[in-house]
Short mmCIF file of C-alpha atoms in Angstrom, two decimals:
data_model
loop_
_atom_site.label_atom_id
_atom_site.label_comp_id
_atom_site.label_asym_id
_atom_site.label_seq_id
_atom_site.Cartn_x
_atom_site.Cartn_y
_atom_site.Cartn_z
CA MET A 1 102.45 52.18 42.82
CA LYS A 2 99.11 52.09 44.62
CA ALA A 3 97.46 51.04 41.37
CA LEU A 4 99.93 48.19 40.97
CA ASN A 5 99.35 47.08 44.56
CA SER A 6 95.60 47.14 44.02
CA ILE A 7 95.97 45.01 40.90
CA ALA A 8 98.17 42.56 42.78
CA VAL A 9 95.69 42.29 45.66
CA LEU A 10 92.85 41.81 43.19
CA GLY A 11 94.78 39.07 41.44
CA VAL A 12 95.43 37.27 44.72
CA GLY A 13 91.75 37.52 45.61
CA ILE A 14 90.65 36.06 42.28
CA SER A 15 93.16 33.23 42.63
CA ALA A 16 91.89 32.45 46.13
CA LEU A 17 88.30 32.34 44.92
CA ALA A 18 89.27 30.10 42.02
CA ALA A 19 91.15 27.79 44.34
CA ALA A 20 88.18 27.66 46.68
CA GLY A 21 85.90 26.76 43.78
CA CYS A 22 88.22 24.00 42.61
CA ALA A 23 88.52 22.66 46.15
CA SER A 24 84.77 22.27 46.59
CA GLY A 25 83.61 18.68 46.49
CA PRO A 26 80.51 16.55 46.97
CA SER A 27 78.12 17.44 49.78
CA ALA A 28 78.26 15.28 52.92
CA PRO A 29 77.85 12.36 53.28
CA PHE A 30 78.73 11.76 49.63
CA ASP A 31 82.15 13.30 50.22
CA VAL A 32 83.27 10.03 51.89
CA MET A 33 81.96 7.77 49.14
CA LYS A 34 85.24 7.56 47.22
CA ASN A 35 86.98 5.73 50.06
CA ALA A 36 83.90 4.07 51.58
CA ASN A 37 82.67 0.50 51.53
CA VAL A 38 79.92 0.60 48.90
CA THR A 39 77.35 -2.05 47.97
CA ALA A 40 74.94 -1.70 45.05
CA TYR A 41 71.58 -3.48 44.99
CA ARG A 42 69.39 -4.15 42.00
CA LEU A 43 65.86 -4.03 43.41
CA GLN A 44 62.45 -5.23 42.34
CA ASN A 45 60.62 -1.94 42.36
CA TYR A 46 57.14 -3.43 42.49
CA GLU A 47 55.55 -6.74 43.48
CA PRO A 48 52.11 -7.15 41.90
CA PRO A 49 49.61 -9.24 43.82
CA ALA A 50 48.63 -12.53 42.19
CA GLN A 51 45.16 -11.29 41.24
CA ALA A 52 46.70 -8.29 39.44
CA ALA A 53 49.37 -10.22 37.52
CA PRO A 54 49.59 -8.98 33.90
CA ALA A 55 48.07 -11.11 31.19
CA ALA A 56 50.34 -13.03 28.84
CA ALA A 57 48.97 -11.29 25.76
CA ALA A 58 51.00 -8.50 24.22
CA ALA A 59 50.04 -5.04 25.31
CA GLN A 60 48.94 -2.40 22.87
CA PRO A 61 51.58 0.34 22.45
CA GLY A 62 50.87 3.18 24.85
CA ALA A 63 48.16 1.26 26.71
CA LEU A 64 48.29 1.00 30.49
CA ILE A 65 48.22 -2.44 32.06
CA PRO A 66 45.87 -2.94 35.01
CA GLY A 67 47.68 -3.71 38.24
CA ILE A 68 51.01 -2.10 37.34
CA PRO A 69 51.74 1.51 38.37
CA ALA A 70 51.48 4.00 35.54
CA GLU A 71 54.87 5.49 36.47
CA ILE A 72 56.62 2.18 35.84
CA GLN A 73 54.84 1.58 32.53
CA GLN A 74 55.54 5.08 31.24
CA TRP A 75 59.19 4.80 32.27
CA ALA A 76 59.48 1.39 30.60
CA GLN A 77 58.29 2.81 27.30
CA ALA A 78 60.52 5.90 27.43
CA ALA A 79 63.60 4.71 29.32
CA LEU A 80 67.07 4.55 27.86
CA PRO A 81 68.03 1.03 26.70
CA GLY A 82 70.40 0.57 29.63
CA LEU A 83 67.72 1.45 32.16
CA GLN A 84 65.20 -0.99 30.71
CA GLN A 85 67.33 -3.82 32.08
CA LEU A 86 66.40 -2.66 35.59
CA ILE A 87 62.75 -3.62 35.06
CA PRO A 88 62.02 -6.80 37.08
CA PRO A 89 61.66 -9.89 34.84
CA GLY A 90 58.08 -10.62 33.89
CA LEU A 91 56.67 -7.45 35.44
CA LEU A 92 55.50 -6.25 32.02
CA PRO A 93 53.89 -8.53 29.40
CA PRO A 94 55.55 -9.35 26.05
CA GLY A 95 55.44 -6.48 23.59
CA MET A 96 55.55 -3.73 26.21
CA ILE A 97 59.27 -3.26 25.61
CA PRO A 98 60.39 -4.09 22.05
CA GLY A 99 63.01 -6.83 21.95
CA GLN A 100 62.77 -7.74 25.63
CA PRO A 101 61.26 -11.18 26.45
CA ALA A 102 59.14 -11.63 29.52
CA ALA A 103 59.77 -14.28 32.14
CA ALA A 104 57.76 -15.43 35.11
CA THR A 105 57.73 -12.87 37.91
CA PRO A 106 59.21 -14.39 41.10
CA ALA A 107 56.33 -15.46 43.33
CA PRO A 108 55.93 -13.42 46.51
CA ALA A 109 57.68 -15.20 49.36
CA GLN A 110 57.87 -14.64 53.08
CA GLN A 111 61.62 -15.11 53.37
CA VAL A 112 63.53 -13.32 50.61
CA PRO A 113 66.52 -11.00 50.90
CA ARG A 114 65.44 -7.36 50.92
CA PHE A 115 67.08 -3.96 51.05
CA VAL A 116 64.86 -1.64 53.07
CA ASP A 117 61.50 -3.18 52.04
CA PHE A 118 62.33 -4.13 48.47
CA ARG A 119 63.27 -7.53 47.09
CA ILE A 120 66.92 -7.85 46.09
CA LEU A 121 67.37 -9.16 42.55
CA GLY A 122 71.12 -8.74 42.52
CA GLN A 123 73.89 -7.11 44.51
CA SER A 124 77.57 -6.39 44.21
CA PRO A 125 80.29 -4.60 46.18
CA VAL A 126 81.64 -1.56 44.35
CA LEU A 127 85.41 -1.90 44.52
CA ASP A 128 86.67 0.50 41.84
CA PRO A 129 87.68 3.80 43.54
CA LYS A 130 87.03 5.73 40.31
CA LEU A 131 83.53 4.30 40.09
CA LYS A 132 82.84 5.19 43.72
CA GLU A 133 84.19 8.69 43.10
CA LYS A 134 81.82 9.11 40.15
CA LEU A 135 78.89 8.08 42.34
CA GLY A 136 79.93 10.51 45.07
CA ASP A 137 80.34 13.38 42.62
CA LEU A 138 77.01 12.63 40.95
CA PHE A 139 74.84 12.28 44.06
CA GLY A 140 76.75 14.94 45.99
CA ASP A 141 76.23 17.74 43.44
CA SER A 142 73.08 19.78 44.10
CA ASP A 143 73.06 20.95 40.47
CA ASN A 144 72.03 17.43 39.43
CA TYR A 145 68.64 17.69 41.13
CA GLN A 146 65.36 19.33 40.28
CA ALA A 147 62.07 19.83 42.09
CA ASP A 148 60.05 18.07 39.38
CA HIS A 149 59.52 14.34 40.02
CA GLN A 150 56.77 11.75 40.40
CA ASN A 151 55.20 11.53 43.86
CA CYS A 152 56.04 7.85 44.34
CA MET A 153 58.92 5.57 45.26
CA TYR A 154 59.43 2.43 43.17
CA PRO A 155 63.23 2.01 43.40
CA GLU A 156 65.20 -0.04 40.91
CA LEU A 157 68.55 0.69 42.55
CA GLY A 158 69.76 0.73 46.14
CA LEU A 159 73.11 1.96 47.42
CA SER A 160 74.63 1.45 50.86
CA PHE A 161 77.96 2.99 51.83
CA SER A 162 79.96 3.53 55.00
CA PRO A 163 83.43 4.80 55.93
CA GLN A 164 86.05 2.10 56.27
CA ASP A 165 86.10 2.56 60.04
CA GLY A 166 82.43 1.58 60.14
CA SER A 167 81.46 4.75 62.01
CA ALA A 168 78.25 5.23 60.02
CA ARG A 169 76.14 3.67 57.31
CA TYR A 170 74.17 5.50 54.64
CA ASP A 171 71.38 3.77 52.72
CA MET A 172 69.59 5.28 49.74
CA LEU A 173 67.04 4.30 47.11
CA VAL A 174 67.04 5.43 43.48
CA SER A 175 63.84 5.29 41.43
CA PHE A 176 64.18 5.90 37.72
CA SER A 177 60.45 5.31 37.20
CA CYS A 178 59.61 8.01 39.79
CA ASN A 179 62.64 10.13 38.85
CA GLN A 180 63.88 10.72 42.38
CA VAL A 181 66.37 9.72 45.07
CA ASN A 182 65.37 8.74 48.60
CA ALA A 183 67.66 9.07 51.64
CA VAL A 184 66.64 6.22 53.94
CA ASN A 185 68.54 6.83 57.18
CA PHE A 186 70.29 10.19 56.83
CA ALA A 187 69.33 13.82 56.27
CA TRP A 188 69.14 14.74 52.59
CA PRO A 189 71.73 17.49 51.92
CA HIS A 190 70.10 19.05 48.86
CA LYS A 191 67.06 21.27 48.39
CA ALA A 192 65.57 18.94 45.77
CA ALA A 193 65.52 15.19 45.22
CA GLY A 194 64.24 14.85 41.65
CA MET A 195 66.87 13.75 39.13
CA SER A 196 67.59 16.08 36.23
CA PRO A 197 67.66 14.60 32.70
CA ASP A 198 71.44 15.01 32.63
CA MET A 199 71.78 13.10 35.91
CA VAL A 200 69.59 10.27 34.62
CA LYS A 201 71.79 10.00 31.54
CA LYS A 202 75.02 9.96 33.56
CA LEU A 203 73.68 7.47 36.09
CA SER A 204 72.40 5.17 33.33
CA GLU A 205 75.99 4.98 32.05
CA ILE A 206 77.32 4.11 35.52
CA VAL A 207 74.73 1.53 36.59
CA PRO A 208 75.83 -1.33 34.25
CA ASN A 209 79.34 -1.06 35.72
CA LEU A 210 77.98 -1.57 39.24
CA PHE A 211 76.87 -5.11 38.45
CA PRO A 212 79.55 -7.22 36.71
CA ALA A 213 78.40 -10.34 34.88
CA GLY A 214 76.90 -12.91 37.20
CA THR A 215 76.21 -10.58 40.13
CA GLY A 216 72.65 -9.54 39.41
CA TRP A 217 72.66 -7.49 36.21
CA GLY A 218 70.33 -8.89 33.56
CA SER A 219 68.74 -12.25 34.37
CA ALA A 220 71.06 -13.57 37.10
CA PRO A 221 69.21 -15.26 40.00
CA PRO A 222 68.72 -13.44 43.31
CA PRO A 223 71.63 -13.78 45.77
CA ALA A 224 71.42 -15.81 48.95
CA GLY A 225 71.43 -12.67 51.08
CA PRO A 226 73.08 -9.30 51.74
CA PRO A 227 76.84 -9.04 52.33
CA ALA A 228 78.12 -10.02 55.75
CA GLY A 229 77.49 -7.27 58.25
CA GLN A 230 74.95 -5.50 56.03
CA GLN A 231 71.44 -6.60 56.97
CA PRO A 232 68.53 -5.08 55.02
CA MET A 233 67.09 -2.04 56.72
CA GLN A 234 63.49 -2.42 57.89
CA GLN A 235 62.64 1.15 58.73
CA GLN A 236 60.85 4.11 57.26
CA PRO A 237 62.98 6.84 55.64
CA MET A 238 63.81 9.60 58.07
CA GLN A 239 62.14 12.99 57.75
CA GLN A 240 59.58 11.67 55.30
CA GLN A 241 55.85 11.14 55.39
CA PRO A 242 55.41 7.55 56.61
CA MET A 243 53.15 5.15 54.80
CA GLN A 244 49.80 4.51 56.44
CA GLN A 245 50.78 0.87 56.76
CA GLN A 246 53.40 -1.53 55.53
CA PRO A 247 52.20 -3.49 52.48
CA ALA A 248 51.79 -7.20 53.00
CA MET A 249 54.14 -9.55 51.22
CA GLY A 250 53.08 -9.87 47.62
CA GLN A 251 51.35 -6.52 47.65
CA PRO A 252 52.45 -3.49 45.60
CA MET A 253 55.55 -1.82 46.98
CA GLY A 254 56.28 1.89 46.90
CA GLY A 255 53.45 4.36 46.50
CA GLN A 256 53.10 7.88 47.75
CA ILE A 257 56.32 8.77 49.55
CA ASN A 258 57.53 12.31 49.99
CA VAL A 259 61.32 12.46 49.82
CA ASN A 260 62.90 14.63 52.47
CA THR A 261 64.61 17.80 51.29
CA ALA A 262 66.74 20.34 53.08
CA GLN A 263 64.87 23.44 54.11
#
């Protein structure tokens, strides 16, 4: 009888542990993302100064182009086809990416819509609950991150989300070229911020769905400004090493930024 009782107790314990495992969800604040107001931004990760603009001639395969960060060039040559569409138009000369034409890079301007400090090339509200849930699960799972990443921040994607009651707002930057995620105004919940290869693959499948036709994906023109009530943040990421100075308009964006990680 005691043996049977022990087996029964053991079975209950295993069931409780299994239930607890199934009940676990994304880490905060990503646990609210499914029902939050979410806006996705396609960002220009880098603004070359006029004197460093790439030449019109085709680049030699594997050669680095003066004036453009090596991280961006290496990513452009190795990125998945879906991610290559995130490269700002005209940033790389013809021939750098097979099959992708180059257009004129938008001239640096004093008054352009920006998210954090990066020019907005396109933006769209994320309305599909399933899509928002996928984003929350992806960014909220610590297993998707690794310590290995480039020590830079040239983001191609920005995400801003807040609960429907407007009690908080969470802004983040995603850099495929630097292979890391940057929490702008909230404490990073994970021990690492570098994206694993599996996470990059999953996110590359989600990104095209964030920008329906005509809202910034591909060659659509920049929007007039951010959504009502969502002004671009103009602050340094919290718990990170600040830049020595803000780059002037038309100067290279990004650079050496250390993403905050939980201790």
